Short mmCIF file of C-alpha atoms in Angstrom, two decimals:
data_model
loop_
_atom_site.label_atom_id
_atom_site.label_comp_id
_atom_site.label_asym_id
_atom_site.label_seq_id
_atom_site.Cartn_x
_atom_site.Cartn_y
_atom_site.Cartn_z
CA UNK A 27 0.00 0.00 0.00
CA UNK A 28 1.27 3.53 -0.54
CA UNK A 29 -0.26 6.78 1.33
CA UNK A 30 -0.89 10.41 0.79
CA UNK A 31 -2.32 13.27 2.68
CA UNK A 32 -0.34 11.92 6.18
CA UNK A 33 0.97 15.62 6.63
CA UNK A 34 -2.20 17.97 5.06
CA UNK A 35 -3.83 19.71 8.15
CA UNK A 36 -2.18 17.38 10.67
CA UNK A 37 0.72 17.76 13.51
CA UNK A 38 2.60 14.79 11.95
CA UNK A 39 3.22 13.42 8.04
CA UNK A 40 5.01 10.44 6.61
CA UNK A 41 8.66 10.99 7.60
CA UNK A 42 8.51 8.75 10.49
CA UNK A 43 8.66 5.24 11.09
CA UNK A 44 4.92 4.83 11.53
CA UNK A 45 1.70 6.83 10.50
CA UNK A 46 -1.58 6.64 11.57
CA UNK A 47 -4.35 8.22 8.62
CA UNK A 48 -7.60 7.58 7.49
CA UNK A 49 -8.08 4.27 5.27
CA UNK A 50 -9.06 6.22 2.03
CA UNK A 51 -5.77 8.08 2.59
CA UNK A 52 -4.48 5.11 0.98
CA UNK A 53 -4.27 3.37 -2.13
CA UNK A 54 -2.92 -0.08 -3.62
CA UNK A 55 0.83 -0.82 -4.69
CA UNK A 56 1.43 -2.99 -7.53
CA UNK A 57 3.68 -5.95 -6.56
CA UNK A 58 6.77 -4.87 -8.89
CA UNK A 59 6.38 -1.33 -7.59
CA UNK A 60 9.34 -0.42 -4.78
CA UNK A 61 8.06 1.72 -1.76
CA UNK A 62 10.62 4.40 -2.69
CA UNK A 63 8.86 4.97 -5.89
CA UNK A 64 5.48 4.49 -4.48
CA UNK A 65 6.72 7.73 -2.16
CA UNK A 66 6.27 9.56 -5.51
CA UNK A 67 2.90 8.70 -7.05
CA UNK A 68 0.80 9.86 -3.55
CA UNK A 69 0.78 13.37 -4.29
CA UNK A 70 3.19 13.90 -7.87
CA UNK A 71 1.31 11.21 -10.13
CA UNK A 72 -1.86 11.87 -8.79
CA UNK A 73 -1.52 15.81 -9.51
CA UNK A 74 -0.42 15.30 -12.65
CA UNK A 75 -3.26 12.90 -13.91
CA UNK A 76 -5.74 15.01 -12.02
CA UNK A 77 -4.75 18.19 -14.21
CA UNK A 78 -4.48 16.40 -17.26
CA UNK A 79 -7.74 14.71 -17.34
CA UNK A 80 -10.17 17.77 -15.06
CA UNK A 81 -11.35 18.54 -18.59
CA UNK A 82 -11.79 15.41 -19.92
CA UNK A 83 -10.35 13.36 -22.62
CA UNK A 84 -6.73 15.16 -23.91
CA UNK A 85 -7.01 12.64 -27.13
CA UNK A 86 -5.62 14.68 -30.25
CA UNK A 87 -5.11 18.04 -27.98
CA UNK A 88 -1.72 19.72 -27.31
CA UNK A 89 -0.62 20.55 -24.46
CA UNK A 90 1.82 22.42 -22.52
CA UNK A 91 3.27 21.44 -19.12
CA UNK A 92 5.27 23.67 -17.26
CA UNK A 93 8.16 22.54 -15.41
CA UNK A 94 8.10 18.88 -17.80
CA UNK A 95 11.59 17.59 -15.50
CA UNK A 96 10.02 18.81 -12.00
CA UNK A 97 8.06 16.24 -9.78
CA UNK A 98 4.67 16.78 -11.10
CA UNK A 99 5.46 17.41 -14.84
CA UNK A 100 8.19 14.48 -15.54
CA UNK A 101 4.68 12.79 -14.96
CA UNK A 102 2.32 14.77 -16.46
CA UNK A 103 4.64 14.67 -20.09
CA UNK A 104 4.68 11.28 -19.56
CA UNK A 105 0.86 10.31 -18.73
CA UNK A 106 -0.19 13.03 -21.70
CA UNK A 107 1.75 10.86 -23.99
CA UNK A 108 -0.23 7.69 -22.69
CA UNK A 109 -3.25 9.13 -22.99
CA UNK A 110 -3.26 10.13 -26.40
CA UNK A 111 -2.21 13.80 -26.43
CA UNK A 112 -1.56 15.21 -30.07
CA UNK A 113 1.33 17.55 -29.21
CA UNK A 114 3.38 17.55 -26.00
CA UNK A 115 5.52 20.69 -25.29
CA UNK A 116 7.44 21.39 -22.04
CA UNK A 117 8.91 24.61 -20.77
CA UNK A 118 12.47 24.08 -18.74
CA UNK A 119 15.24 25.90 -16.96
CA UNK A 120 18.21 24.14 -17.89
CA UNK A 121 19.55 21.96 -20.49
CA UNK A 122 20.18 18.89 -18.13
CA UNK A 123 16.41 19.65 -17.68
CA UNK A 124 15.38 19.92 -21.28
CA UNK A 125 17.09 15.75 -22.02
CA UNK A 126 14.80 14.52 -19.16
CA UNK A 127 11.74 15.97 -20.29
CA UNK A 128 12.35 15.24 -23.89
CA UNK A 129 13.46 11.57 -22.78
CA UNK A 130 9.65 11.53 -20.90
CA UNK A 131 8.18 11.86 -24.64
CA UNK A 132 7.91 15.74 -25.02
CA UNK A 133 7.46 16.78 -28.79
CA UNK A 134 9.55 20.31 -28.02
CA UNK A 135 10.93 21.21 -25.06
CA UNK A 136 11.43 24.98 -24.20
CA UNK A 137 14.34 26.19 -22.41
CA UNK A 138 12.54 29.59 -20.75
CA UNK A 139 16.17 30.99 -19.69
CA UNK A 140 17.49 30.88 -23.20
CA UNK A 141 14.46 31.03 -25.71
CA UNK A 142 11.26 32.91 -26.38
CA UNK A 143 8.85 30.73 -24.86
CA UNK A 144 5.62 32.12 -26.42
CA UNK A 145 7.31 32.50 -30.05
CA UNK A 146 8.05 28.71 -29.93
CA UNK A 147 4.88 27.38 -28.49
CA UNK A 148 3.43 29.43 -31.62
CA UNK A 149 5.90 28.14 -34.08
CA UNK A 150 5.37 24.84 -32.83
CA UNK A 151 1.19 25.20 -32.88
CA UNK A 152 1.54 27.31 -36.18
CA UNK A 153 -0.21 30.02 -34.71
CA UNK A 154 -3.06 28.10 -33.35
CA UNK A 155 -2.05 27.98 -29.73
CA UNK A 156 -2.45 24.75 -26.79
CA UNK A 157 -5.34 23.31 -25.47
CA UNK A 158 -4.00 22.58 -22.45
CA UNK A 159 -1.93 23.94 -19.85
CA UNK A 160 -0.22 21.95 -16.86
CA UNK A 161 1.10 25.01 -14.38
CA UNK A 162 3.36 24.82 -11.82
CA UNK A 163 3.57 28.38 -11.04
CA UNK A 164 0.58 30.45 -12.52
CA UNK A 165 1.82 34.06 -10.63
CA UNK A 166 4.73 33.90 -13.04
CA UNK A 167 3.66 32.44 -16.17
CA UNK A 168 -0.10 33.82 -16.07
CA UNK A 169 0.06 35.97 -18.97
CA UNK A 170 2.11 33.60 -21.14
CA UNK A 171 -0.65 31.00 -20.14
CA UNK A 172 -3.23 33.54 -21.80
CA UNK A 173 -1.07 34.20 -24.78
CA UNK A 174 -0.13 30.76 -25.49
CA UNK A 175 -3.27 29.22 -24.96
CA UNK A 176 -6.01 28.27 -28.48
CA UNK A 177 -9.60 29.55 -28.49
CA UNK A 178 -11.96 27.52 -25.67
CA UNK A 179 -8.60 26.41 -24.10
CA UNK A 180 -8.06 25.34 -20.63
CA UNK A 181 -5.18 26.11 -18.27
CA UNK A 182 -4.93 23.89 -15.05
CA UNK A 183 -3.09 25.15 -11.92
CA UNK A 184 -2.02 23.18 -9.51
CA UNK A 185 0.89 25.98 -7.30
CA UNK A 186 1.89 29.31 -7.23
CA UNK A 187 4.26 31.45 -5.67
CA UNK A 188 2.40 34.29 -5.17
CA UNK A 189 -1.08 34.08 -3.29
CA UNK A 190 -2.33 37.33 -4.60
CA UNK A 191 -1.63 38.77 -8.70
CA UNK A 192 -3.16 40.34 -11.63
CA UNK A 193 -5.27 38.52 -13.79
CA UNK A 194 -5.44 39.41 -17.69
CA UNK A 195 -9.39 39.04 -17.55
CA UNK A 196 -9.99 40.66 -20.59
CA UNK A 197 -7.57 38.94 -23.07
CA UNK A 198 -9.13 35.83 -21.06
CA UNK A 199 -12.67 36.06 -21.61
CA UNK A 200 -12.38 37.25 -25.80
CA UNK A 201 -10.34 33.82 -26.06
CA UNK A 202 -13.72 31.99 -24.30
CA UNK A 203 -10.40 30.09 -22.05
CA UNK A 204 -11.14 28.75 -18.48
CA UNK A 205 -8.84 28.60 -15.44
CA UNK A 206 -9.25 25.55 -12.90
CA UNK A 207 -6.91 25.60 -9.42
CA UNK A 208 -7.34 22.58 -7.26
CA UNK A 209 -5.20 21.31 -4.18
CA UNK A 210 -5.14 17.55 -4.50
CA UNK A 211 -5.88 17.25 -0.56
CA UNK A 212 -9.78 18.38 -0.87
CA UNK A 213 -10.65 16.54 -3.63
CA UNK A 214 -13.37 14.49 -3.06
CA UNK A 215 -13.11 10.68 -1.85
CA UNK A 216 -14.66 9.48 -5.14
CA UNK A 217 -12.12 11.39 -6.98
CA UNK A 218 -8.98 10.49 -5.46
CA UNK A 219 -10.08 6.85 -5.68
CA UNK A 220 -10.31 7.24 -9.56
CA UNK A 221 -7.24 9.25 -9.79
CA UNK A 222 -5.11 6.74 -7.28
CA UNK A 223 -6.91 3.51 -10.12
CA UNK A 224 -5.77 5.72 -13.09
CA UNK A 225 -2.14 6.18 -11.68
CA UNK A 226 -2.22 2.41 -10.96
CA UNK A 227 -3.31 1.61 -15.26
CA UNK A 228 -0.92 3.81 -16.60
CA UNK A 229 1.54 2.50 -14.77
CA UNK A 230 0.87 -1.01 -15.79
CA UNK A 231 1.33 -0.17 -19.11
CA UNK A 232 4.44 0.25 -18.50
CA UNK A 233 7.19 2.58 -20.13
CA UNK A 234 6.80 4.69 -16.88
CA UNK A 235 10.09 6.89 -15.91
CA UNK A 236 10.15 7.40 -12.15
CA UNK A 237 12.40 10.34 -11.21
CA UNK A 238 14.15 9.80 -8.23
CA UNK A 239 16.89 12.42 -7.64
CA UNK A 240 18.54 10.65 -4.45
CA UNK A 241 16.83 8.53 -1.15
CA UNK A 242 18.26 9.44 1.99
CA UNK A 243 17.86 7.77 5.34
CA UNK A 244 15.21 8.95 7.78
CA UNK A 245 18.25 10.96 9.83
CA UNK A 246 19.26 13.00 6.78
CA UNK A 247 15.32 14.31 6.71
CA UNK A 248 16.95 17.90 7.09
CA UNK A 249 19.96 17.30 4.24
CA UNK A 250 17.01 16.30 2.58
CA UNK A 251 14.45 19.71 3.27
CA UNK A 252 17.88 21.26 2.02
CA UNK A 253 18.30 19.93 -0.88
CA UNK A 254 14.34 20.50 -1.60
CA UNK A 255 14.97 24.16 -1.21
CA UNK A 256 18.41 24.87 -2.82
CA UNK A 257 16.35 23.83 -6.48
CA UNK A 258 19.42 21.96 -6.82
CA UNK A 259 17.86 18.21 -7.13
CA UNK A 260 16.08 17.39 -10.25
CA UNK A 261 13.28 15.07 -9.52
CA UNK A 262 12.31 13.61 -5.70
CA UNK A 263 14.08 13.34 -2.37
CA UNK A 264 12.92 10.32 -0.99
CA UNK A 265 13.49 9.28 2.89
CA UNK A 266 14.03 5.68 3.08
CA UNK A 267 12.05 4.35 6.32
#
């Protein structure tokens, strides 16, 4: 069995030797699935299938995830790909970055630092714009989201570093787009049941990357918070328990 939500709105979480939550706070483990990857489908996977399929089917769409080598996206580029996405494109920060994401099965990957993200999404949609938007950080990239996105498009949300920003309403509304936020934590019981079955399929069909940037033992747990912060690991700290 794996778990998620052991930390959401409670004095403890899961890095501790035992954990005491709720039982649909957890979900089956496939057999051939180690418990240091199953650390990173509770909350990553399940975000990323969550914001790819709000909307419904992403069959023959394009989308654009933000952040395609970070926790949340390696999956989301990956999981687009299984389900039948069109187009894949994925904005980076770094070269190193830009292999993993294209290695996850993104048609064009976008290095933001050293390339005019909006120009290529355009280039790459010839003129037409995404469907769908995976964002990491929707404070930032909020008016890029507008600009890159097609007529009747959807941009999905799930962080942001700023609580409070400016909206471009109007340049919104003409384009008919829609904006969906969600925190994976209050979805409802139903929901997280599908999502945690979905996770479970597309992972039987194999071909599934699993990002693990290092596992540390439970005494490293603040080496490992450090590491979190610095931005300097690419993909997840795991604590091995």
């Amino acid at each position: 069995m794996t778990i998620f939500n052991a930390a959401w709105g409670r004095t403890t979480g899961t890095a501790g030797e035992y954990v005491v939550v709720p039982e649909n706070f957890t979900a089956p483990l496939h057999d051939d699935i180690s418990f240091e990857i199953g650390a990173c489908l509770g909350i990553p996977a399940s975000t990323a299938l969550h914001a790819l399929t709000l909307n419904g089917d992403i069959r023959g769409k394009t989308v654009l995830v933000a952040g395609g080598a970070g926790a949340v996206g390696h999956y989301a580029v990956q999981f687009a790909r299984q389900l039948g996405a069109a187009r894949i494109l994925a904005t980076v920060s770094s070269s190193e970055k830009a292999e993993l994401a294209r290695l996850a099965g993104a048609d064009r990957v976008i290095n933001y630092r050293t390339e005019d993200t909006l120009q290529v999404i355009m280039d790459a949609t010839s003129g037409a714009g995404v469907d769908l938007i995976v964002e990491v950080d929707l404070s930032v990239n909020v008016n890029l989201d507008v600009a890159a996105l097609a007529k009747e498009g959807r941009l999905v949300a799930y962080g942001s570093s700023e609580r409070e920003f400016k909206m471009p309403f109007s340049k919104s509304i003409l384009k008919n787009i829609g904006f969906d936020f969600f925190i994976l934590y209050h979805l409802p019981k139903a929901r997280r049941q599908e999502i945690c079955q979905g996770v479970n399929d597309l992972i039987a069909q194999g071909n599934i990357v699993h990002n693990i940037a290092e596992v540390l033992p439970l005494h490293s747990i603040v080496q490992a918070h450090e590491r979190v912060e610095s931005g300097s690991a690419i993909g997840n700290i795991v604590l091995a328990v």
